[in-house]
Amino acid sequence: MFVTVCKDYDEMSRKAAAMVARLVRAKPDAVLGFATGSSPLGLYQELVRMHKEEGLDFSRVTTFNLDEYCGLPPDHPQSYRYFMNENLFNHINVPMERTHVPDGMAEDWRAHCAEYEEMIRQAGGIDLQILGIGSDGHIAFNEPGSSLGSRTRRVFLTRQTIEDNSRFFERKEDVPTSAISMGVATILEARTCVMVVNGTNKAEALAAAVEGPITSMITASALQMHPDTHVFCDEAAASRLTMREYYDWISHQMEADG
Ligand code: F6R
């Protein structure tokens, strides 16, 4: 994993967005994987800025989101489809029909999950997957104990995730308890993974994911097996990393090499 410690959230967002922009310029029909949540918000704002001010063109891009809450329709303000439309898709020129978010209202969720995986395959696979990390070390909604070989499926959220996400809902009872989520193995098939991590509450999870053993108890640790994962984090999130000096040194070398 390549770890870049940034001075703050803005720098983290800009550096991660720059990687997305580089790919989209080099491969205009790139397939991008997106995450929701607070971690990638700044990254999406930067992509919107680059689209508006620098003409970054998303007209041939295809997108797949990691997950969606079960039981929330696309127009529900807390649904991940709504989040993506509001924070990114409505502000760039990606054709809406090329954006994919799992359908949390699917009646036959097994068939829907298989179809979602098939659509990713048909699109040629995901070139670059944006990820956040949960305070329990999850990626997408792959909670502790999820198989590292898991594929897109229906999952149940842990109490911790429900607690973490309750800030977005009026009452804790309103937080959905299950979701459709890409699996760990689905994510590992992306050619490049970019994980954005900020805040002290993520420090332990990040250290476990990057420097701990590979374990289904911290599903983000599976990224250690991925050949091209880039972590962009702020100082607070980096505070528990023991190899910090080495990561800084590599980042400087890589910047110098262009
Ligand atoms: C959301 C997702 C989750 C979040 C994680 C962190 O699509 O995949 O794994 O990335 O829960 O959420 P935030 O960024 O809100 O702290």
Coordinates of C-alpha atoms and ligand atoms in Angstrom, one line a residue:
M1 CA 0.0 0.0 0.0
F2 CA 1.2 3.5 -0.7
V3 CA 0.4 5.8 2.2
T4 CA 0.4 9.5 1.7
V5 CA -0.1 11.6 4.9
C6 CA -1.5 15.0 4.1
K7 CA -1.6 18.0 6.2
D8 CA -5.3 18.2 6.4
Y9 CA -8.6 17.1 4.9
D10 CA -8.4 19.5 1.9
E11 CA -5.0 18.3 0.9
M12 CA -6.1 14.7 1.2
S13 CA -9.1 15.4 -1.0
R14 CA -7.1 17.3 -3.6
K15 CA -4.4 14.6 -3.9
A16 CA -7.0 11.8 -4.2
A17 CA -9.0 13.7 -6.7
A18 CA -5.9 14.4 -8.7
M19 CA -5.4 10.6 -9.1
V20 CA -9.0 10.2 -10.4
A21 CA -8.5 13.2 -12.8
R22 CA -5.2 11.7 -14.1
L23 CA -7.0 8.5 -15.0
V24 CA -10.0 10.2 -16.6
R25 CA -7.7 12.3 -18.8
A26 CA -5.7 9.2 -19.8
K27 CA -8.7 7.0 -20.2
P28 CA -11.9 9.0 -20.9
D29 CA -14.1 5.8 -20.8
A30 CA -12.7 4.8 -17.4
V31 CA -14.9 2.8 -15.0
L32 CA -14.9 4.5 -11.6
G33 CA -16.0 3.0 -8.3
F34 CA -17.4 5.4 -5.8
A35 CA -18.1 5.4 -2.0
T36 CA -20.4 7.6 0.0
G37 CA -19.9 9.1 3.5
S38 CA -18.1 12.1 4.8
S39 CA -14.6 10.9 3.8
P40 CA -14.8 11.3 0.0
L41 CA -17.0 14.5 0.1
G42 CA -14.1 16.9 -0.4
L43 CA -12.7 14.6 -3.2
Y44 CA -16.1 14.9 -5.0
Q45 CA -16.2 18.7 -4.5
E46 CA -12.7 18.8 -6.1
L47 CA -13.9 16.7 -9.1
V48 CA -16.8 19.1 -9.5
R49 CA -14.4 22.0 -9.4
M50 CA -12.1 20.4 -12.0
H51 CA -15.1 19.7 -14.2
K52 CA -16.4 23.3 -14.0
E53 CA -13.1 25.1 -14.1
E54 CA -10.8 22.8 -16.0
G55 CA -13.2 21.0 -18.2
L56 CA -12.6 17.6 -16.8
D57 CA -14.8 15.4 -18.9
F58 CA -16.9 12.6 -17.5
S59 CA -19.1 12.1 -20.5
R60 CA -17.7 8.7 -21.3
V61 CA -17.1 7.5 -17.8
T62 CA -19.1 4.7 -16.2
T63 CA -19.5 4.5 -12.4
F64 CA -20.4 1.8 -9.8
N65 CA -21.1 2.6 -6.2
L66 CA -20.1 0.2 -3.4
D67 CA -23.3 0.0 -1.6
E68 CA -26.8 1.1 -0.8
Y69 CA -29.1 0.8 2.3
C70 CA -31.9 -1.8 2.0
G71 CA -35.3 -0.3 2.2
L72 CA -34.5 3.2 1.1
P73 CA -35.8 4.4 -2.3
P74 CA -33.4 6.4 -4.5
D75 CA -35.2 9.7 -3.7
H76 CA -34.8 9.2 0.1
P77 CA -32.4 11.9 1.3
Q78 CA -30.3 9.3 3.2
S79 CA -30.1 6.9 0.3
Y80 CA -26.7 6.5 -1.3
R81 CA -28.2 7.2 -4.8
Y82 CA -29.5 10.5 -3.5
F83 CA -26.1 11.3 -1.9
M84 CA -24.2 10.6 -5.2
N85 CA -26.7 12.7 -7.3
E86 CA -26.5 15.6 -4.8
N87 CA -22.8 15.6 -4.2
L88 CA -21.4 14.5 -7.6
F89 CA -23.5 13.3 -10.5
N90 CA -25.8 16.4 -10.7
H91 CA -22.7 18.6 -11.0
I92 CA -20.6 16.8 -13.6
N93 CA -21.4 15.7 -17.1
V94 CA -21.6 11.9 -16.5
P95 CA -24.7 10.5 -18.2
M96 CA -27.0 9.4 -15.4
E97 CA -27.7 6.1 -17.2
R98 CA -24.0 5.2 -16.9
T99 CA -24.1 5.7 -13.1
H100 CA -24.9 2.6 -11.0
V101 CA -25.8 2.3 -7.4
P102 CA -27.2 -1.0 -6.0
D103 CA -31.0 -0.9 -5.7
G104 CA -31.9 -1.1 -2.0
M105 CA -35.5 -1.7 -3.0
A106 CA -34.8 -4.8 -5.1
E107 CA -37.3 -7.5 -4.2
D108 CA -35.1 -10.3 -5.4
W109 CA -31.8 -9.1 -3.9
R110 CA -29.9 -12.2 -4.8
A111 CA -30.7 -11.7 -8.5
H112 CA -30.0 -8.0 -8.2
C113 CA -26.5 -8.6 -6.6
A114 CA -25.6 -11.2 -9.3
E115 CA -26.7 -8.7 -12.0
Y116 CA -24.7 -5.9 -10.4
E117 CA -21.5 -8.0 -10.5
E118 CA -22.3 -8.9 -14.1
M119 CA -22.7 -5.3 -15.1
I120 CA -19.3 -4.5 -13.6
R121 CA -17.8 -7.4 -15.6
Q122 CA -19.6 -6.2 -18.8
A123 CA -18.2 -2.7 -18.3
G124 CA -14.7 -4.2 -18.3
G125 CA -14.1 -4.1 -14.5
I126 CA -13.5 -1.1 -12.2
D127 CA -10.4 0.9 -13.1
L128 CA -10.2 2.9 -9.9
Q129 CA -12.3 2.3 -6.7
I130 CA -12.7 5.1 -4.1
L131 CA -13.0 3.8 -0.6
G132 CA -13.5 5.1 2.9
I133 CA -12.9 3.0 6.1
G134 CA -15.4 2.5 9.0
S135 CA -14.2 2.9 12.5
D136 CA -14.4 -0.9 12.8
G137 CA -12.2 -1.3 9.8
H138 CA -14.9 -2.1 7.2
I139 CA -14.7 -1.2 3.5
A140 CA -18.0 -0.8 1.8
F141 CA -20.4 -2.5 4.2
N142 CA -18.1 -5.5 4.8
E143 CA -18.3 -5.6 8.5
P144 CA -15.9 -7.6 10.8
G145 CA -16.2 -11.2 10.0
S146 CA -17.1 -10.8 6.3
S147 CA -15.4 -13.3 4.1
L148 CA -12.4 -11.8 2.3
G149 CA -13.8 -13.8 -0.7
S150 CA -17.2 -12.1 -0.5
R151 CA -19.0 -10.8 -3.5
T152 CA -21.9 -8.3 -3.8
R153 CA -24.7 -9.5 -1.4
R154 CA -27.1 -8.4 1.3
V155 CA -25.3 -7.7 4.6
F156 CA -26.4 -6.7 8.1
L157 CA -24.8 -3.7 9.7
T158 CA -23.1 -3.9 13.1
R159 CA -24.3 -1.9 16.1
Q160 CA -21.2 0.3 15.7
T161 CA -21.9 1.2 12.1
I162 CA -25.6 1.9 12.9
E163 CA -24.3 4.1 15.7
D164 CA -21.8 5.9 13.4
N165 CA -24.4 6.4 10.7
S166 CA -27.2 7.6 13.0
R167 CA -25.8 11.1 12.8
F168 CA -27.4 11.3 9.3
F169 CA -30.9 10.2 10.5
E170 CA -33.3 11.9 12.8
R171 CA -33.6 8.9 15.1
K172 CA -31.3 5.9 15.5
E173 CA -34.3 3.6 14.9
D174 CA -34.5 5.1 11.4
V175 CA -31.0 3.8 10.4
P176 CA -31.5 0.8 8.1
T177 CA -30.0 -2.4 9.5
S178 CA -29.1 -4.0 6.2
A179 CA -27.5 -3.0 2.9
I180 CA -26.5 -4.3 -0.5
S181 CA -22.7 -4.2 -0.6
M182 CA -19.9 -5.1 -3.0
G183 CA -17.9 -7.9 -1.4
V184 CA -14.2 -7.7 -0.4
A185 CA -13.3 -9.9 -3.4
T186 CA -15.3 -7.6 -5.7
I187 CA -13.3 -4.6 -4.4
L188 CA -10.0 -6.3 -4.7
E189 CA -10.6 -6.8 -8.4
A190 CA -10.5 -3.1 -9.1
R191 CA -7.3 -2.2 -10.8
T192 CA -6.5 0.6 -8.5
C193 CA -7.9 1.4 -5.0
V194 CA -7.8 4.8 -3.5
M195 CA -8.8 5.1 0.2
V196 CA -9.4 8.4 1.9
V197 CA -9.2 8.5 5.7
N198 CA -9.5 11.4 8.0
G199 CA -10.0 12.1 11.7
T200 CA -8.7 10.6 15.0
N201 CA -11.7 8.2 15.2
K202 CA -10.2 6.4 12.2
A203 CA -6.6 6.2 13.4
E204 CA -6.9 2.7 15.0
A205 CA -8.8 1.2 12.1
L206 CA -6.3 2.7 9.6
A207 CA -3.3 1.3 11.5
A208 CA -4.9 -2.1 11.8
A209 CA -5.7 -2.1 8.0
V210 CA -2.3 -1.0 6.9
E211 CA 0.1 -2.5 9.5
G212 CA -1.9 -5.2 11.2
P213 CA -2.4 -8.8 10.1
I214 CA -4.8 -9.5 7.2
T215 CA -8.0 -10.5 8.8
S216 CA -11.7 -10.6 8.1
M217 CA -12.1 -8.8 11.4
I218 CA -10.7 -5.7 9.7
T219 CA -11.9 -6.1 6.1
A220 CA -9.8 -3.1 4.9
S221 CA -6.7 -5.2 5.8
A222 CA -7.4 -7.3 2.7
L223 CA -6.1 -4.3 0.7
Q224 CA -2.7 -5.4 1.7
M225 CA -3.1 -8.1 -0.9
H226 CA -4.0 -5.6 -3.6
P227 CA -1.1 -4.6 -5.9
D228 CA -2.1 -0.9 -6.3
T229 CA -3.8 0.6 -3.3
H230 CA -3.2 4.3 -2.4
V231 CA -4.2 5.6 1.0
F232 CA -4.5 9.4 1.4
C233 CA -5.0 10.3 5.1
D234 CA -4.8 13.4 7.3
E235 CA -2.4 13.8 10.3
A236 CA -5.1 12.7 12.8
A237 CA -5.9 9.5 11.0
A238 CA -2.1 8.8 10.6
S239 CA -1.4 9.2 14.3
R240 CA -1.3 5.4 15.1
L241 CA 0.9 4.4 12.1
T242 CA 4.3 3.1 13.2
M243 CA 6.0 3.3 9.8
R244 CA 5.0 6.9 9.3
E245 CA 8.5 8.1 8.5
Y246 CA 9.0 5.5 5.9
Y247 CA 5.7 6.4 4.2
D248 CA 6.7 10.1 4.1
W249 CA 10.0 9.1 2.5
I250 CA 8.4 7.0 -0.2
S251 CA 5.8 9.7 -0.9
H252 CA 8.7 12.2 -1.4
Q253 CA 10.5 9.8 -3.7
M254 CA 7.3 9.2 -5.7
E255 CA 6.6 12.9 -6.0
A256 CA 10.2 13.5 -7.2
D257 CA 9.8 10.7 -9.8
G258 CA 6.6 12.4 -11.0
Ligands
F6R1 C1 -19.9 4.0 2.0 C2 -18.9 3.0 2.5 C3 -18.5 3.0 3.9 C4 -17.8 4.3 4.3 C5 -17.3 4.1 5.7 C6 -16.7 5.5 6.2 O1 -20.2 3.9 0.7 O2 -18.5 2.3 1.6 O3 -17.5 1.9 4.0 O4 -16.7 4.5 3.4 O5 -18.3 3.8 6.6 O6 -17.8 6.4 6.3 P1 -17.4 8.0 6.5 O7 -16.6 8.4 5.4 O8 -18.8 8.7 6.6 O9 -16.7 8.0 7.8

